Structure formats: C-alpha cells, structure tokens
Short mmCIF file of C-alpha atoms in Angstrom, two decimals:
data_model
loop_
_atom_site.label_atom_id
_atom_site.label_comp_id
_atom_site.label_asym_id
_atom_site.label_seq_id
_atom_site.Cartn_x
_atom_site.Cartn_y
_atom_site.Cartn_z
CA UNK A 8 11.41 11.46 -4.64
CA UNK A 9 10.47 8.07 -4.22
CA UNK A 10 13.30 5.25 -4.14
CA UNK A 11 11.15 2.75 -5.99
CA UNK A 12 10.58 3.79 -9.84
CA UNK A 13 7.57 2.83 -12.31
CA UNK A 14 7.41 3.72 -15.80
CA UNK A 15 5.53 4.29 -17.75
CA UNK A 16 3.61 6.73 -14.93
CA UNK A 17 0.51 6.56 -17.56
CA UNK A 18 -0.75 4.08 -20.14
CA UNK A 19 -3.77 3.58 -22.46
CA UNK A 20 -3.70 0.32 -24.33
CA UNK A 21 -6.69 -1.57 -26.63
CA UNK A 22 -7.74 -5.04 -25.50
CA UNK A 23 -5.88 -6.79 -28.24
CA UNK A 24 -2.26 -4.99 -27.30
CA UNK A 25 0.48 -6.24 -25.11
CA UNK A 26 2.47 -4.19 -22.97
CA UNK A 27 4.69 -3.94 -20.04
CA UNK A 28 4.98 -2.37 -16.36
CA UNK A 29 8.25 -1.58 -14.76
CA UNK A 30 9.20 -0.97 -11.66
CA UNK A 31 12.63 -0.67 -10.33
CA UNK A 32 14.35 -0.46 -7.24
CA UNK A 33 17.94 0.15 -6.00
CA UNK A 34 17.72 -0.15 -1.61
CA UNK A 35 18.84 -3.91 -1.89
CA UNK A 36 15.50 -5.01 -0.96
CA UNK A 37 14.53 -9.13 -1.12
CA UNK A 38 10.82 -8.77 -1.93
CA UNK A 39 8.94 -6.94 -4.61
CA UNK A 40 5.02 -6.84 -5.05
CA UNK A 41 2.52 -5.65 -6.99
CA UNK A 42 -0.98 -4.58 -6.11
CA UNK A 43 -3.61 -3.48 -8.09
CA UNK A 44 -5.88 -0.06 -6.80
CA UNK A 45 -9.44 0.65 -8.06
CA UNK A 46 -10.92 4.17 -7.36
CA UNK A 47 -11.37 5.09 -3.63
CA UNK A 48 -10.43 1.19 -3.02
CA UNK A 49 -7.39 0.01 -0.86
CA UNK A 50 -4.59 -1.79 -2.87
CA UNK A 51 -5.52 -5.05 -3.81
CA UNK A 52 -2.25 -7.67 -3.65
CA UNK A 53 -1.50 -9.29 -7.10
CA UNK A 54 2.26 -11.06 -6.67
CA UNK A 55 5.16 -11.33 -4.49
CA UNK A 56 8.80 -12.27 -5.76
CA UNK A 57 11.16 -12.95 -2.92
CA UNK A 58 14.59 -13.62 -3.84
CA UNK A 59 13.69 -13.16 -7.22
CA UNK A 60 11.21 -16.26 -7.00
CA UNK A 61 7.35 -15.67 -7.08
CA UNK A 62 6.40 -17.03 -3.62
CA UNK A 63 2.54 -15.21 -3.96
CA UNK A 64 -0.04 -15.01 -6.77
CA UNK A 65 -3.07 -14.10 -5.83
CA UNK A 66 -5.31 -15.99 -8.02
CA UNK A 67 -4.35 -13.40 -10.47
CA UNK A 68 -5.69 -13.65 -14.06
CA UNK A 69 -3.29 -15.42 -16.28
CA UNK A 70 -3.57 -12.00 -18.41
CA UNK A 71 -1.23 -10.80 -15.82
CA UNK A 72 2.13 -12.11 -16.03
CA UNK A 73 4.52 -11.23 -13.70
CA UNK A 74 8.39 -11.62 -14.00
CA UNK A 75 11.63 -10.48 -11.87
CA UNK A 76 14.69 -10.31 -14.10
CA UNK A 77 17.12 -9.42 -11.51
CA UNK A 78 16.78 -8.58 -7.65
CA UNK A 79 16.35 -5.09 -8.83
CA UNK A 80 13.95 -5.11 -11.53
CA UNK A 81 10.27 -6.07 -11.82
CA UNK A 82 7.86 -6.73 -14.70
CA UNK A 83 4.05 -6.90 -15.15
CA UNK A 84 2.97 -8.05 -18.88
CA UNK A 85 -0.27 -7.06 -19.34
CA UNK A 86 -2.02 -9.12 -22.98
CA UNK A 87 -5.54 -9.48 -23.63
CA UNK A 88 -6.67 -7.20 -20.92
CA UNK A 89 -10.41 -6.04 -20.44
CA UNK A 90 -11.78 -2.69 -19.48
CA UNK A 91 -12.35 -3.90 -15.92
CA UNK A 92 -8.57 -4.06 -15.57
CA UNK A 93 -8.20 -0.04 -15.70
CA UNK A 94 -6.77 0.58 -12.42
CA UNK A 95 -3.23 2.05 -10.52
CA UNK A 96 -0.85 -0.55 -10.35
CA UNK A 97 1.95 0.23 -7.65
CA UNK A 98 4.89 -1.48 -7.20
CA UNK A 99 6.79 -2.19 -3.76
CA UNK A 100 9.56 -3.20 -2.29
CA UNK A 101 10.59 -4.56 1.39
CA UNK A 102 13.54 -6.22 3.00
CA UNK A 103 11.36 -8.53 5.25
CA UNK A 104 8.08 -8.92 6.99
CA UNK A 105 8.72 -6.10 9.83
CA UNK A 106 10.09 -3.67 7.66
CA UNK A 107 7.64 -1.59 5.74
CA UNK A 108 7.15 -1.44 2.13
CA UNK A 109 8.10 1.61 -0.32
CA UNK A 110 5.78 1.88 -2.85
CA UNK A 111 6.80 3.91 -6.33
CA UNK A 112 4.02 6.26 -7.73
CA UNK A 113 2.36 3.50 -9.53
CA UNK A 114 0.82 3.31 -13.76
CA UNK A 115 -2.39 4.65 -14.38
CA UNK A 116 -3.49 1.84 -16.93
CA UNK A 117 -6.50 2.71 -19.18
CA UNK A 118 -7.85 -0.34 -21.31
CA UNK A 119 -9.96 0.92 -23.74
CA UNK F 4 -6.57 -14.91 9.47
CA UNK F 5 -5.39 -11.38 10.05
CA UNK F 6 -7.70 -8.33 8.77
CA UNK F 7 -8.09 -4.62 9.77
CA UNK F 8 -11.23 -2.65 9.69
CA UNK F 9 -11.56 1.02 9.47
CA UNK F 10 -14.42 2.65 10.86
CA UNK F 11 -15.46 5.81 9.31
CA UNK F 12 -14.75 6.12 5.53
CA UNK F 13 -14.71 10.01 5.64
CA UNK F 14 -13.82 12.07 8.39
CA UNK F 15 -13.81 15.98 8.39
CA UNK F 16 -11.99 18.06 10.74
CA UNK F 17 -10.92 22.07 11.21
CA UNK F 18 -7.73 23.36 10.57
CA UNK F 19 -5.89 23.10 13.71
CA UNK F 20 -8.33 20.22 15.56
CA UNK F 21 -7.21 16.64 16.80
CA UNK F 22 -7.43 14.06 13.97
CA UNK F 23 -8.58 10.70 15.01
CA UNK F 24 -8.45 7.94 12.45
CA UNK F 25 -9.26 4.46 14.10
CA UNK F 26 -8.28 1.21 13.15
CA UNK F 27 -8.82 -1.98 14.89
CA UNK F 28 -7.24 -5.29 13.48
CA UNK F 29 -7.76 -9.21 14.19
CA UNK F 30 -4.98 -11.36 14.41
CA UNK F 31 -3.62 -14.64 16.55
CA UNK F 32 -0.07 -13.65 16.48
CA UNK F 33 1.28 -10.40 17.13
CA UNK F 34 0.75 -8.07 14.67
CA UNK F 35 2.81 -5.87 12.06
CA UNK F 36 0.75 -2.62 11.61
CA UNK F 37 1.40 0.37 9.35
CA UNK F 38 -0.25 3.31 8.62
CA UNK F 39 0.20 4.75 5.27
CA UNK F 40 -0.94 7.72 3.52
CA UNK F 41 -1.59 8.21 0.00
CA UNK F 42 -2.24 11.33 -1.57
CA UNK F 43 -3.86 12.03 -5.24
CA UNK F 44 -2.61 10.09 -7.65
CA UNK F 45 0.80 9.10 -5.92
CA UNK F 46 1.65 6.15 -4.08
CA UNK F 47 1.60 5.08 -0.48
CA UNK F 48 3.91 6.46 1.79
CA UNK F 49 4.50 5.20 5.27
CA UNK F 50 3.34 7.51 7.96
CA UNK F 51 4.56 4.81 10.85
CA UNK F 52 4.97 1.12 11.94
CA UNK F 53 4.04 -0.87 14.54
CA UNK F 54 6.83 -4.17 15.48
CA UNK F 55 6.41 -5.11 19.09
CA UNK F 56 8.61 -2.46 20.53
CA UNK F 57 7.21 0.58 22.08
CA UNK F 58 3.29 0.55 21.97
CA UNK F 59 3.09 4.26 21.80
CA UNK F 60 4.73 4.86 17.89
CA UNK F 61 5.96 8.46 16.60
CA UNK F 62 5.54 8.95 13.05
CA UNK F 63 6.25 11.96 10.62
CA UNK F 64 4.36 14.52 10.20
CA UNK F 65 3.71 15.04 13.67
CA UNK F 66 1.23 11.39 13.79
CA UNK F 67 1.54 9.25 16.41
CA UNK F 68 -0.17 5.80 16.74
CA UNK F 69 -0.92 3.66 20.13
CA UNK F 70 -1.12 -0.04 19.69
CA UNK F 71 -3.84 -1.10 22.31
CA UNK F 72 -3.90 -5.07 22.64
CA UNK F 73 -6.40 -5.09 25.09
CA UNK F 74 -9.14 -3.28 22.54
CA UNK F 75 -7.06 -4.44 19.13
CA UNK F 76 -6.83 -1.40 18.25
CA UNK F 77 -3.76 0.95 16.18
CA UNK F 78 -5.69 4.73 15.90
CA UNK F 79 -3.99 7.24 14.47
CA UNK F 80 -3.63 10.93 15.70
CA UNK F 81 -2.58 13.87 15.37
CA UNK F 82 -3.20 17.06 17.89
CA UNK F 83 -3.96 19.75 15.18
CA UNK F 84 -4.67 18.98 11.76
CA UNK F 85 -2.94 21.23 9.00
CA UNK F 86 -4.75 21.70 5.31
CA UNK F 87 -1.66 19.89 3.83
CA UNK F 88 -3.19 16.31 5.99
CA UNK F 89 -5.84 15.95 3.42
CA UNK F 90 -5.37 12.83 2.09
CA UNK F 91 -6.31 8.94 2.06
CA UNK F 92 -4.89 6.95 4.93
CA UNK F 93 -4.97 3.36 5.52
CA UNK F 94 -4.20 0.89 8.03
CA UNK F 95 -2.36 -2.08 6.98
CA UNK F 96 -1.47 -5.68 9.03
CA UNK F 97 1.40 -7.56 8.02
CA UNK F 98 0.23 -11.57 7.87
CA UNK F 99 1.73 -13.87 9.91
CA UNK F 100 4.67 -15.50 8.43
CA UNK F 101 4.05 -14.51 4.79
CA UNK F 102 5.05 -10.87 2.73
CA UNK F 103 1.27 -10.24 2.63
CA UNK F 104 0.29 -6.72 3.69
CA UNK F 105 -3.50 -6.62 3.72
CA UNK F 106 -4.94 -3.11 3.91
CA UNK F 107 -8.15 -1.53 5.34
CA UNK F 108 -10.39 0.36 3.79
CA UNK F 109 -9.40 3.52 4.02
CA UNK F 110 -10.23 6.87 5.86
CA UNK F 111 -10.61 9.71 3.24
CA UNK F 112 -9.38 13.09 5.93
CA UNK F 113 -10.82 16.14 4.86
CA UNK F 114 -9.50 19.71 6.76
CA UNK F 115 -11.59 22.50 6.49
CA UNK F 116 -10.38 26.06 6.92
#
C-alpha cells in the first residue's frame, strides 16, 4: 500500500469541464509535488509546495492550478484542458532534498 | 545544471542473469541519486538512494548501486534477474539546493524465461 493517496485513480473529462486531483498524505512530510507522465516518458515536474507555499511552477499552463489546503492535502484543478493533456499525474511527497520522494499511484486523466 | 542520462532504453536479460542498468549523471555539487522503479500503471517506488555516505548502496529487492565519481556514474545491478524485475526503472538526481528531482529516461527491463 502506498502512504501517499490519489483519487480519483481514473478520470475522463470533456475540454469544457472542470475537475479536481487529490492527493493526500499523512508521514508529516514538508514538500508535495506533482509531475505529469506521458507514455513510456519519465515524469515530467509540474509544482512544488513546501511548507504549504508553492516554491516551483514549472512554466505550467495556467489550465493547471495547483493548491495545498493544509500540510497534508494537495490539489490539481484541471479547466479548459486539451487532449494533449491526457497523461498520469502522480503526486509526491518528501521531507527534504536527501530524503526520497513517495509517490501515490497517480490519475489516469483522459481529455476527450 | 544537473541531468542524468540513461543509456540503453530497453534491455533484455534471462531469468537468473546479472542485470546492468547504467546511469551516468552531470552535476557541480555532489549529487542526490535515486533509482526508482515503476511498474504498469502504478507509481514510482524507490529501489535505493544515493547521499554521500557509503558509495557502494544496498537497495531492496536484492539491487545494489555503486556511485563512481571518477566516471559519474550510479549503475544499477542485480546478480540474477527474477521474472517479477520486469519493469521501468529510472535514475533520478536531486538539484542542487532546490526540491527538483529530474529523472532520466528510463530503462524498460525485460526477463525472459
């Protein structure tokens, strides 16, 4: 079982919807990412929150919102998105730069 | 900037034969490095790490790793392969003073019977 949690684990939306990623974690970790994987691509870094702050974006499409309600908790609202955005999106966690991260099981997003 | 490069997308081995996965990164401080492995349609799980302790690094599932400054390289290995080490496994490089992890490109491990 993995100790960081994303829900839904699948999702097909239309261009025109909005919807939401969560991921949660409970190991008292400080910083929380998202990355973005393509088919038979390494992940792709999107946003990091440390401390609940966003100290990284990417150059991330502003069709990608990211937010961090609590130290535990991490959002990705997806609006307007096009088909090129189909992709796993895995959430992380990590208490600083030497530890590694734990990564949940990701959302399959299909934008159709 | 730090980076890691992969060589050898695929690599094929028999059941029971050393697995070699080779990684070689580029960095002006000392590195973080990680291996991860990532199986279908699951996320990444750490295999082992890298942080300026011991250069040769145990891992689970009977991997090991040797960090090599001299050649900048992190290879993976492991002395016989099992069916159950199919899988996608990539190197990773922690970036100097920032919470970016910047992967390679992968090494897709196939075992044959």
């Amino acid at each position: 079982d993995t100790e960081v949690t994303q829900t839904p684990k699948h999702l097909v939306m239309g261009m025109t919807n909005k919807k939401s990623l969560k991921c949660e974690q409970h190991m008292g970790h400080r910083a929380m990412y998202w990355y973005k994987q393509k088919a038979k691509k390494p992940p792709e870094l999107m946003f990091v929150y440390s401390y609940e702050k966003l100290s990284i974006n990417e150059s991330v499409p502003s069709r990608f919102s990211p937010e961090c309600p609590n130290s535990s908790l991490l959002n990705l609202h997806l609006h307007a998105l096009q088909p090129e955005d189909s992709a796993l999106y895995l959430c992380a966690s990590s208490q600083d730069r030497k530890t590694p991260l734990h990564f949940g099981n990701g959302t399959r997003l299909t934008v159709t | 900037a730090q980076s890691v490069t992969q060589l050898g997308s695929h690599v094929s081995v028999s059941e029971g034969a050393l697995v070699l996965l080779r990684c070689n990164y580029s960095s002006s401080v000392p590195p973080y490095l990680f291996w991860y492995v990532q199986y279908p349609n699951q996320g990444l799980q750490l295999l082992l790490k890298y942080t300026s302790a011991a250069t040769l690094v145990k891992g689970i599932n009977g991997f090991e790793a040797e960090f090599k400054k001299s050649e900048t390289s992190f290879h993976l290995t492991k002395p016989s392969a099992h069916m159950s080490d199919a899988a996608e496994y990539f190197c990773a490089v922690s970036v100097g003073g920032t919470d970016k992890l910047i992967f390679g490109t992968g090494t897709r491990l196939q075992v044959f019977p």
